[in-house]
């Protein structure tokens, strides 16, 4: 209890008591790391009687961790609650004084940099806690043996090159049916079905 003679501390029940001389005056401010008090201070002027029930309301100090990832629906694992980026790709969360933890963004089909952020006993706001988001891409490639074959069903319907080869880059979990087409030719298999690809 800063400002009282000797700066006494509250006991195990959160109570304090101190004797002051007749006519004592001063400003008393309760203080403890990680907490806020209401009122923040009490002013005493020329004390001439006992002052009981000089109570304070206490609350834990809190801070904000916020940032952007550029896409919605990213789970910010390790933060309190189910924190997910919003439509604008940003997130904000309130944590208690002294929060510690490892935060890892997670969304299927994407990599993030940095992959994690470590917080240790925070005592301030952490803004601009951004991550770079990169889609995970895979390749579908092969050959038909002849050039000019249109690979219907792949994005852009690519055409095989002079060596009869084709190659296309796709996002994680792409699905589709690919059918090679060239007038005068049949192909085996007639088509290939891809369901949520997770590798080249």
JSON list of C-alpha atoms in Angstrom, two decimals:
[
{"chain": "A", "resi": 1, "resn": "UNK", "atom": "CA", "xyz": [0.00, 0.00, 0.00]},
{"chain": "A", "resi": 2, "resn": "UNK", "atom": "CA", "xyz": [2.29, 2.70, -1.31]},
{"chain": "A", "resi": 3, "resn": "UNK", "atom": "CA", "xyz": [2.03, 6.01, 0.51]},
{"chain": "A", "resi": 4, "resn": "UNK", "atom": "CA", "xyz": [1.13, 4.62, 3.91]},
{"chain": "A", "resi": 5, "resn": "UNK", "atom": "CA", "xyz": [3.90, 4.69, 6.55]},
{"chain": "A", "resi": 6, "resn": "UNK", "atom": "CA", "xyz": [6.19, 1.73, 5.86]},
{"chain": "A", "resi": 7, "resn": "UNK", "atom": "CA", "xyz": [4.34, 0.81, 2.64]},
{"chain": "A", "resi": 8, "resn": "UNK", "atom": "CA", "xyz": [2.54, -2.15, 4.31]},
{"chain": "A", "resi": 9, "resn": "UNK", "atom": "CA", "xyz": [1.43, -5.19, 2.28]},
{"chain": "A", "resi": 10, "resn": "UNK", "atom": "CA", "xyz": [-1.92, -6.92, 2.45]},
{"chain": "A", "resi": 11, "resn": "UNK", "atom": "CA", "xyz": [-2.08, -10.19, 4.40]},
{"chain": "A", "resi": 12, "resn": "UNK", "atom": "CA", "xyz": [-3.21, -13.65, 3.24]},
{"chain": "A", "resi": 13, "resn": "UNK", "atom": "CA", "xyz": [-6.83, -12.42, 3.39]},
{"chain": "A", "resi": 14, "resn": "UNK", "atom": "CA", "xyz": [-6.07, -9.35, 1.30]},
{"chain": "A", "resi": 15, "resn": "UNK", "atom": "CA", "xyz": [-6.49, -7.02, 4.26]},
{"chain": "A", "resi": 16, "resn": "UNK", "atom": "CA", "xyz": [-4.28, -4.19, 5.52]},
{"chain": "A", "resi": 17, "resn": "UNK", "atom": "CA", "xyz": [-4.18, -2.00, 8.62]},
{"chain": "A", "resi": 18, "resn": "UNK", "atom": "CA", "xyz": [-1.76, 0.72, 9.70]},
{"chain": "A", "resi": 19, "resn": "UNK", "atom": "CA", "xyz": [-1.61, 3.34, 12.40]},
{"chain": "A", "resi": 20, "resn": "UNK", "atom": "CA", "xyz": [-0.91, 6.95, 11.44]},
{"chain": "A", "resi": 21, "resn": "UNK", "atom": "CA", "xyz": [-0.37, 10.02, 13.57]},
{"chain": "A", "resi": 22, "resn": "UNK", "atom": "CA", "xyz": [-3.12, 12.58, 14.20]},
{"chain": "A", "resi": 23, "resn": "UNK", "atom": "CA", "xyz": [-3.16, 15.01, 11.30]},
{"chain": "A", "resi": 24, "resn": "UNK", "atom": "CA", "xyz": [-1.43, 12.60, 8.91]},
{"chain": "A", "resi": 25, "resn": "UNK", "atom": "CA", "xyz": [-1.88, 13.38, 5.21]},
{"chain": "A", "resi": 26, "resn": "UNK", "atom": "CA", "xyz": [-0.87, 11.47, 2.09]},
{"chain": "A", "resi": 27, "resn": "UNK", "atom": "CA", "xyz": [-1.84, 9.69, -1.12]},
{"chain": "A", "resi": 28, "resn": "UNK", "atom": "CA", "xyz": [-2.26, 5.90, -0.91]},
{"chain": "A", "resi": 29, "resn": "UNK", "atom": "CA", "xyz": [-1.91, 3.75, -4.06]},
{"chain": "A", "resi": 30, "resn": "UNK", "atom": "CA", "xyz": [-2.23, -0.06, -3.97]},
{"chain": "A", "resi": 31, "resn": "UNK", "atom": "CA", "xyz": [0.27, -1.85, -6.21]},
{"chain": "A", "resi": 32, "resn": "UNK", "atom": "CA", "xyz": [0.89, -5.42, -7.28]},
{"chain": "A", "resi": 33, "resn": "UNK", "atom": "CA", "xyz": [2.31, -6.64, -10.58]},
{"chain": "A", "resi": 34, "resn": "UNK", "atom": "CA", "xyz": [-0.38, -7.73, -12.99]},
{"chain": "A", "resi": 35, "resn": "UNK", "atom": "CA", "xyz": [-3.33, -6.08, -11.24]},
{"chain": "A", "resi": 36, "resn": "UNK", "atom": "CA", "xyz": [-5.40, -2.91, -11.48]},
{"chain": "A", "resi": 37, "resn": "UNK", "atom": "CA", "xyz": [-7.17, -1.28, -8.54]},
{"chain": "A", "resi": 38, "resn": "UNK", "atom": "CA", "xyz": [-10.24, 0.90, -8.25]},
{"chain": "A", "resi": 39, "resn": "UNK", "atom": "CA", "xyz": [-9.88, 3.55, -7.06]},
{"chain": "A", "resi": 40, "resn": "UNK", "atom": "CA", "xyz": [-6.28, 3.90, -8.23]},
{"chain": "A", "resi": 41, "resn": "UNK", "atom": "CA", "xyz": [-5.51, 5.99, -5.15]},
{"chain": "A", "resi": 42, "resn": "UNK", "atom": "CA", "xyz": [-7.08, 7.54, -2.06]},
{"chain": "A", "resi": 43, "resn": "UNK", "atom": "CA", "xyz": [-6.15, 10.98, -0.78]},
{"chain": "A", "resi": 44, "resn": "UNK", "atom": "CA", "xyz": [-6.07, 11.66, 2.95]},
{"chain": "A", "resi": 45, "resn": "UNK", "atom": "CA", "xyz": [-5.83, 15.15, 4.40]},
{"chain": "A", "resi": 46, "resn": "UNK", "atom": "CA", "xyz": [-5.25, 15.88, 8.10]},
{"chain": "A", "resi": 47, "resn": "UNK", "atom": "CA", "xyz": [-6.58, 12.54, 9.44]},
{"chain": "A", "resi": 48, "resn": "UNK", "atom": "CA", "xyz": [-8.40, 13.06, 12.76]},
{"chain": "A", "resi": 49, "resn": "UNK", "atom": "CA", "xyz": [-10.30, 9.75, 13.09]},
{"chain": "A", "resi": 50, "resn": "UNK", "atom": "CA", "xyz": [-10.12, 6.10, 12.11]},
{"chain": "A", "resi": 51, "resn": "UNK", "atom": "CA", "xyz": [-10.77, 5.30, 8.46]},
{"chain": "A", "resi": 52, "resn": "UNK", "atom": "CA", "xyz": [-12.16, 1.77, 8.12]},
{"chain": "A", "resi": 53, "resn": "UNK", "atom": "CA", "xyz": [-13.51, -0.05, 5.07]},
{"chain": "A", "resi": 54, "resn": "UNK", "atom": "CA", "xyz": [-10.95, 1.63, 2.84]},
{"chain": "A", "resi": 55, "resn": "UNK", "atom": "CA", "xyz": [-11.45, -1.12, 0.31]},
{"chain": "A", "resi": 56, "resn": "UNK", "atom": "CA", "xyz": [-10.36, -1.44, -3.32]},
{"chain": "A", "resi": 57, "resn": "UNK", "atom": "CA", "xyz": [-11.73, -3.45, -6.20]},
{"chain": "A", "resi": 58, "resn": "UNK", "atom": "CA", "xyz": [-9.07, -5.55, -7.90]},
{"chain": "A", "resi": 59, "resn": "UNK", "atom": "CA", "xyz": [-8.88, -6.90, -11.45]},
{"chain": "A", "resi": 60, "resn": "UNK", "atom": "CA", "xyz": [-6.21, -8.65, -13.48]},
{"chain": "A", "resi": 61, "resn": "UNK", "atom": "CA", "xyz": [-4.47, -6.50, -16.07]},
{"chain": "A", "resi": 62, "resn": "UNK", "atom": "CA", "xyz": [-4.93, -7.72, -19.63]},
{"chain": "A", "resi": 63, "resn": "UNK", "atom": "CA", "xyz": [-3.17, -7.16, -22.93]},
{"chain": "A", "resi": 64, "resn": "UNK", "atom": "CA", "xyz": [-3.86, -7.65, -26.62]},
{"chain": "A", "resi": 65, "resn": "UNK", "atom": "CA", "xyz": [-2.11, -9.87, -29.14]},
{"chain": "A", "resi": 66, "resn": "UNK", "atom": "CA", "xyz": [-3.10, -9.05, -32.72]},
{"chain": "A", "resi": 67, "resn": "UNK", "atom": "CA", "xyz": [-1.92, -9.38, -36.29]},
{"chain": "A", "resi": 68, "resn": "UNK", "atom": "CA", "xyz": [-2.74, -10.34, -39.87]},
{"chain": "A", "resi": 69, "resn": "UNK", "atom": "CA", "xyz": [-2.32, -13.47, -42.00]},
{"chain": "A", "resi": 70, "resn": "UNK", "atom": "CA", "xyz": [-4.16, -12.38, -45.13]},
{"chain": "A", "resi": 71, "resn": "UNK", "atom": "CA", "xyz": [-6.72, -15.21, -45.22]},
{"chain": "A", "resi": 72, "resn": "UNK", "atom": "CA", "xyz": [-9.74, -16.08, -43.12]},
{"chain": "A", "resi": 73, "resn": "UNK", "atom": "CA", "xyz": [-10.34, -19.23, -41.10]},
{"chain": "A", "resi": 74, "resn": "UNK", "atom": "CA", "xyz": [-6.82, -19.72, -39.77]},
{"chain": "A", "resi": 75, "resn": "UNK", "atom": "CA", "xyz": [-6.82, -21.29, -36.29]},
{"chain": "A", "resi": 76, "resn": "UNK", "atom": "CA", "xyz": [-4.37, -19.54, -33.97]},
{"chain": "A", "resi": 77, "resn": "UNK", "atom": "CA", "xyz": [-3.50, -22.55, -31.84]},
{"chain": "A", "resi": 78, "resn": "UNK", "atom": "CA", "xyz": [-2.02, -21.77, -28.44]},
{"chain": "A", "resi": 79, "resn": "UNK", "atom": "CA", "xyz": [-3.98, -18.58, -27.80]},
{"chain": "A", "resi": 80, "resn": "UNK", "atom": "CA", "xyz": [-6.78, -18.64, -25.20]},
{"chain": "A", "resi": 81, "resn": "UNK", "atom": "CA", "xyz": [-10.15, -19.60, -26.68]},
{"chain": "A", "resi": 82, "resn": "UNK", "atom": "CA", "xyz": [-10.93, -20.63, -30.23]},
{"chain": "A", "resi": 83, "resn": "UNK", "atom": "CA", "xyz": [-9.15, -17.77, -32.02]},
{"chain": "A", "resi": 84, "resn": "UNK", "atom": "CA", "xyz": [-9.68, -17.78, -35.80]},
{"chain": "A", "resi": 85, "resn": "UNK", "atom": "CA", "xyz": [-8.78, -15.10, -38.34]},
{"chain": "A", "resi": 86, "resn": "UNK", "atom": "CA", "xyz": [-11.76, -13.09, -39.59]},
{"chain": "A", "resi": 87, "resn": "UNK", "atom": "CA", "xyz": [-12.91, -12.25, -43.13]},
{"chain": "A", "resi": 88, "resn": "UNK", "atom": "CA", "xyz": [-10.11, -9.68, -43.47]},
{"chain": "A", "resi": 89, "resn": "UNK", "atom": "CA", "xyz": [-7.47, -12.20, -42.37]},
{"chain": "A", "resi": 90, "resn": "UNK", "atom": "CA", "xyz": [-6.78, -10.54, -39.03]},
{"chain": "A", "resi": 91, "resn": "UNK", "atom": "CA", "xyz": [-7.02, -11.74, -35.43]},
{"chain": "A", "resi": 92, "resn": "UNK", "atom": "CA", "xyz": [-7.16, -10.11, -32.00]},
{"chain": "A", "resi": 93, "resn": "UNK", "atom": "CA", "xyz": [-7.19, -11.76, -28.59]},
{"chain": "A", "resi": 94, "resn": "UNK", "atom": "CA", "xyz": [-7.05, -10.51, -25.01]},
{"chain": "A", "resi": 95, "resn": "UNK", "atom": "CA", "xyz": [-4.72, -12.35, -22.63]},
{"chain": "A", "resi": 96, "resn": "UNK", "atom": "CA", "xyz": [-4.00, -11.93, -18.93]},
{"chain": "A", "resi": 97, "resn": "UNK", "atom": "CA", "xyz": [-0.88, -10.31, -17.56]},
{"chain": "A", "resi": 98, "resn": "UNK", "atom": "CA", "xyz": [1.97, -12.81, -17.57]},
{"chain": "A", "resi": 99, "resn": "UNK", "atom": "CA", "xyz": [0.55, -14.95, -20.37]},
{"chain": "A", "resi": 100, "resn": "UNK", "atom": "CA", "xyz": [3.04, -17.46, -21.78]},
{"chain": "A", "resi": 101, "resn": "UNK", "atom": "CA", "xyz": [2.56, -19.81, -24.69]},
{"chain": "A", "resi": 102, "resn": "UNK", "atom": "CA", "xyz": [3.54, -20.94, -28.16]},
{"chain": "A", "resi": 103, "resn": "UNK", "atom": "CA", "xyz": [1.22, -19.78, -30.94]},
{"chain": "A", "resi": 104, "resn": "UNK", "atom": "CA", "xyz": [0.97, -21.79, -34.16]},
{"chain": "A", "resi": 105, "resn": "UNK", "atom": "CA", "xyz": [-1.30, -20.78, -37.07]},
{"chain": "A", "resi": 106, "resn": "UNK", "atom": "CA", "xyz": [-3.02, -23.68, -38.78]},
{"chain": "A", "resi": 107, "resn": "UNK", "atom": "CA", "xyz": [-5.17, -24.03, -41.89]},
{"chain": "A", "resi": 108, "resn": "UNK", "atom": "CA", "xyz": [-5.23, -26.98, -44.25]},
{"chain": "A", "resi": 109, "resn": "UNK", "atom": "CA", "xyz": [-3.44, -26.23, -47.49]},
{"chain": "A", "resi": 110, "resn": "UNK", "atom": "CA", "xyz": [-1.23, -23.40, -46.27]},
{"chain": "A", "resi": 111, "resn": "UNK", "atom": "CA", "xyz": [2.21, -22.86, -44.79]},
{"chain": "A", "resi": 112, "resn": "UNK", "atom": "CA", "xyz": [2.99, -19.97, -42.44]},
{"chain": "A", "resi": 113, "resn": "UNK", "atom": "CA", "xyz": [6.12, -18.02, -41.66]},
{"chain": "A", "resi": 114, "resn": "UNK", "atom": "CA", "xyz": [7.16, -17.91, -38.93]},
{"chain": "A", "resi": 115, "resn": "UNK", "atom": "CA", "xyz": [5.70, -21.32, -38.15]},
{"chain": "A", "resi": 116, "resn": "UNK", "atom": "CA", "xyz": [5.32, -20.38, -34.46]},
{"chain": "A", "resi": 117, "resn": "UNK", "atom": "CA", "xyz": [5.72, -17.42, -32.10]},
{"chain": "A", "resi": 118, "resn": "UNK", "atom": "CA", "xyz": [6.73, -17.85, -28.45]},
{"chain": "A", "resi": 119, "resn": "UNK", "atom": "CA", "xyz": [5.44, -15.51, -25.73]},
{"chain": "A", "resi": 120, "resn": "UNK", "atom": "CA", "xyz": [6.89, -15.50, -22.24]},
{"chain": "A", "resi": 121, "resn": "UNK", "atom": "CA", "xyz": [5.25, -13.70, -19.29]},
{"chain": "A", "resi": 122, "resn": "UNK", "atom": "CA", "xyz": [3.97, -10.76, -21.35]},
{"chain": "A", "resi": 123, "resn": "UNK", "atom": "CA", "xyz": [3.57, -7.38, -19.68]},
{"chain": "A", "resi": 124, "resn": "UNK", "atom": "CA", "xyz": [2.52, -5.30, -22.69]},
{"chain": "A", "resi": 125, "resn": "UNK", "atom": "CA", "xyz": [0.43, -5.36, -25.86]},
{"chain": "A", "resi": 126, "resn": "UNK", "atom": "CA", "xyz": [1.80, -7.25, -28.87]},
{"chain": "A", "resi": 127, "resn": "UNK", "atom": "CA", "xyz": [0.54, -5.72, -32.13]},
{"chain": "A", "resi": 128, "resn": "UNK", "atom": "CA", "xyz": [1.59, -6.43, -35.72]},
{"chain": "A", "resi": 129, "resn": "UNK", "atom": "CA", "xyz": [2.08, -10.12, -34.94]},
{"chain": "A", "resi": 130, "resn": "UNK", "atom": "CA", "xyz": [1.76, -10.92, -38.63]},
{"chain": "A", "resi": 131, "resn": "UNK", "atom": "CA", "xyz": [2.51, -14.15, -40.51]},
{"chain": "A", "resi": 132, "resn": "UNK", "atom": "CA", "xyz": [3.33, -14.72, -44.16]},
{"chain": "A", "resi": 133, "resn": "UNK", "atom": "CA", "xyz": [0.84, -17.12, -45.71]},
{"chain": "A", "resi": 134, "resn": "UNK", "atom": "CA", "xyz": [1.85, -19.38, -48.61]},
{"chain": "A", "resi": 135, "resn": "UNK", "atom": "CA", "xyz": [-0.51, -21.81, -50.39]},
{"chain": "A", "resi": 136, "resn": "UNK", "atom": "CA", "xyz": [0.77, -25.38, -50.57]},
{"chain": "A", "resi": 137, "resn": "UNK", "atom": "CA", "xyz": [1.06, -26.35, -54.25]},
{"chain": "A", "resi": 138, "resn": "UNK", "atom": "CA", "xyz": [1.40, -29.69, -55.99]},
{"chain": "A", "resi": 139, "resn": "UNK", "atom": "CA", "xyz": [2.17, -30.80, -59.55]},
{"chain": "A", "resi": 140, "resn": "UNK", "atom": "CA", "xyz": [0.27, -33.13, -61.84]},
{"chain": "A", "resi": 141, "resn": "UNK", "atom": "CA", "xyz": [2.37, -34.22, -64.80]},
{"chain": "A", "resi": 142, "resn": "UNK", "atom": "CA", "xyz": [2.66, -37.02, -67.31]},
{"chain": "A", "resi": 143, "resn": "UNK", "atom": "CA", "xyz": [2.80, -37.92, -70.99]},
{"chain": "A", "resi": 144, "resn": "UNK", "atom": "CA", "xyz": [0.43, -39.03, -73.72]},
{"chain": "A", "resi": 145, "resn": "UNK", "atom": "CA", "xyz": [3.19, -39.79, -76.21]},
{"chain": "A", "resi": 146, "resn": "UNK", "atom": "CA", "xyz": [2.05, -37.17, -78.74]},
{"chain": "A", "resi": 147, "resn": "UNK", "atom": "CA", "xyz": [1.89, -33.42, -78.80]},
{"chain": "A", "resi": 148, "resn": "UNK", "atom": "CA", "xyz": [-1.21, -31.29, -79.06]},
{"chain": "A", "resi": 149, "resn": "UNK", "atom": "CA", "xyz": [-3.37, -33.32, -76.68]},
{"chain": "A", "resi": 150, "resn": "UNK", "atom": "CA", "xyz": [-5.72, -31.12, -74.68]},
{"chain": "A", "resi": 151, "resn": "UNK", "atom": "CA", "xyz": [-5.93, -32.17, -71.02]},
{"chain": "A", "resi": 152, "resn": "UNK", "atom": "CA", "xyz": [-9.55, -31.27, -70.33]},
{"chain": "A", "resi": 153, "resn": "UNK", "atom": "CA", "xyz": [-10.39, -30.80, -66.66]},
{"chain": "A", "resi": 154, "resn": "UNK", "atom": "CA", "xyz": [-7.06, -29.38, -65.58]},
{"chain": "A", "resi": 155, "resn": "UNK", "atom": "CA", "xyz": [-7.06, -25.61, -64.96]},
{"chain": "A", "resi": 156, "resn": "UNK", "atom": "CA", "xyz": [-6.59, -23.87, -68.31]},
{"chain": "A", "resi": 157, "resn": "UNK", "atom": "CA", "xyz": [-6.95, -27.18, -70.20]},
{"chain": "A", "resi": 158, "resn": "UNK", "atom": "CA", "xyz": [-3.20, -27.38, -70.97]},
{"chain": "A", "resi": 159, "resn": "UNK", "atom": "CA", "xyz": [-1.92, -28.99, -74.16]},
{"chain": "A", "resi": 160, "resn": "UNK", "atom": "CA", "xyz": [0.92, -31.53, -74.35]},
{"chain": "A", "resi": 161, "resn": "UNK", "atom": "CA", "xyz": [4.23, -30.23, -75.71]},
{"chain": "A", "resi": 162, "resn": "UNK", "atom": "CA", "xyz": [6.33, -31.55, -78.61]},
{"chain": "A", "resi": 163, "resn": "UNK", "atom": "CA", "xyz": [7.41, -34.47, -76.42]},
{"chain": "A", "resi": 164, "resn": "UNK", "atom": "CA", "xyz": [3.84, -35.31, -75.52]},
{"chain": "A", "resi": 165, "resn": "UNK", "atom": "CA", "xyz": [4.28, -34.14, -71.96]},
{"chain": "A", "resi": 166, "resn": "UNK", "atom": "CA", "xyz": [2.07, -31.97, -69.79]},
{"chain": "A", "resi": 167, "resn": "UNK", "atom": "CA", "xyz": [2.59, -30.38, -66.39]},
{"chain": "A", "resi": 168, "resn": "UNK", "atom": "CA", "xyz": [0.36, -28.17, -64.22]},
{"chain": "A", "resi": 169, "resn": "UNK", "atom": "CA", "xyz": [0.62, -26.71, -60.70]},
{"chain": "A", "resi": 170, "resn": "UNK", "atom": "CA", "xyz": [-2.44, -26.94, -58.45]},
{"chain": "A", "resi": 171, "resn": "UNK", "atom": "CA", "xyz": [-3.45, -25.93, -54.95]},
{"chain": "A", "resi": 172, "resn": "UNK", "atom": "CA", "xyz": [-3.64, -28.35, -52.06]},
{"chain": "A", "resi": 173, "resn": "UNK", "atom": "CA", "xyz": [-6.77, -30.55, -52.09]},
{"chain": "A", "resi": 174, "resn": "UNK", "atom": "CA", "xyz": [-7.63, -29.84, -55.73]},
{"chain": "A", "resi": 175, "resn": "UNK", "atom": "CA", "xyz": [-10.18, -32.26, -57.14]},
{"chain": "A", "resi": 176, "resn": "UNK", "atom": "CA", "xyz": [-11.22, -32.96, -60.70]},
{"chain": "A", "resi": 177, "resn": "UNK", "atom": "CA", "xyz": [-11.51, -35.37, -63.62]},
{"chain": "A", "resi": 178, "resn": "UNK", "atom": "CA", "xyz": [-8.87, -35.10, -66.34]},
{"chain": "A", "resi": 179, "resn": "UNK", "atom": "CA", "xyz": [-9.65, -36.31, -69.86]},
{"chain": "A", "resi": 180, "resn": "UNK", "atom": "CA", "xyz": [-7.09, -36.24, -72.71]},
{"chain": "A", "resi": 181, "resn": "UNK", "atom": "CA", "xyz": [-8.61, -35.21, -76.05]},
{"chain": "A", "resi": 182, "resn": "UNK", "atom": "CA", "xyz": [-7.19, -35.11, -79.57]},
{"chain": "A", "resi": 183, "resn": "UNK", "atom": "CA", "xyz": [-9.16, -35.72, -82.71]},
{"chain": "A", "resi": 184, "resn": "UNK", "atom": "CA", "xyz": [-8.45, -39.16, -84.14]},
{"chain": "A", "resi": 185, "resn": "UNK", "atom": "CA", "xyz": [-7.02, -40.63, -80.97]},
{"chain": "A", "resi": 186, "resn": "UNK", "atom": "CA", "xyz": [-8.19, -42.68, -78.01]},
{"chain": "A", "resi": 187, "resn": "UNK", "atom": "CA", "xyz": [-6.37, -42.78, -74.70]},
{"chain": "A", "resi": 188, "resn": "UNK", "atom": "CA", "xyz": [-5.99, -45.32, -71.96]},
{"chain": "A", "resi": 189, "resn": "UNK", "atom": "CA", "xyz": [-7.14, -44.60, -69.36]},
{"chain": "A", "resi": 190, "resn": "UNK", "atom": "CA", "xyz": [-9.85, -42.47, -70.90]},
{"chain": "A", "resi": 191, "resn": "UNK", "atom": "CA", "xyz": [-9.74, -40.21, -67.85]},
{"chain": "A", "resi": 192, "resn": "UNK", "atom": "CA", "xyz": [-8.19, -39.89, -64.40]},
{"chain": "A", "resi": 193, "resn": "UNK", "atom": "CA", "xyz": [-10.03, -38.81, -61.27]},
{"chain": "A", "resi": 194, "resn": "UNK", "atom": "CA", "xyz": [-8.16, -36.78, -58.64]},
{"chain": "A", "resi": 195, "resn": "UNK", "atom": "CA", "xyz": [-9.74, -36.33, -55.23]},
{"chain": "A", "resi": 196, "resn": "UNK", "atom": "CA", "xyz": [-8.24, -33.71, -52.89]},
{"chain": "A", "resi": 197, "resn": "UNK", "atom": "CA", "xyz": [-4.63, -34.11, -53.89]},
{"chain": "A", "resi": 198, "resn": "UNK", "atom": "CA", "xyz": [-2.06, -33.90, -51.09]},
{"chain": "A", "resi": 199, "resn": "UNK", "atom": "CA", "xyz": [1.10, -34.76, -53.04]},
{"chain": "A", "resi": 200, "resn": "UNK", "atom": "CA", "xyz": [2.63, -34.42, -56.50]}
]
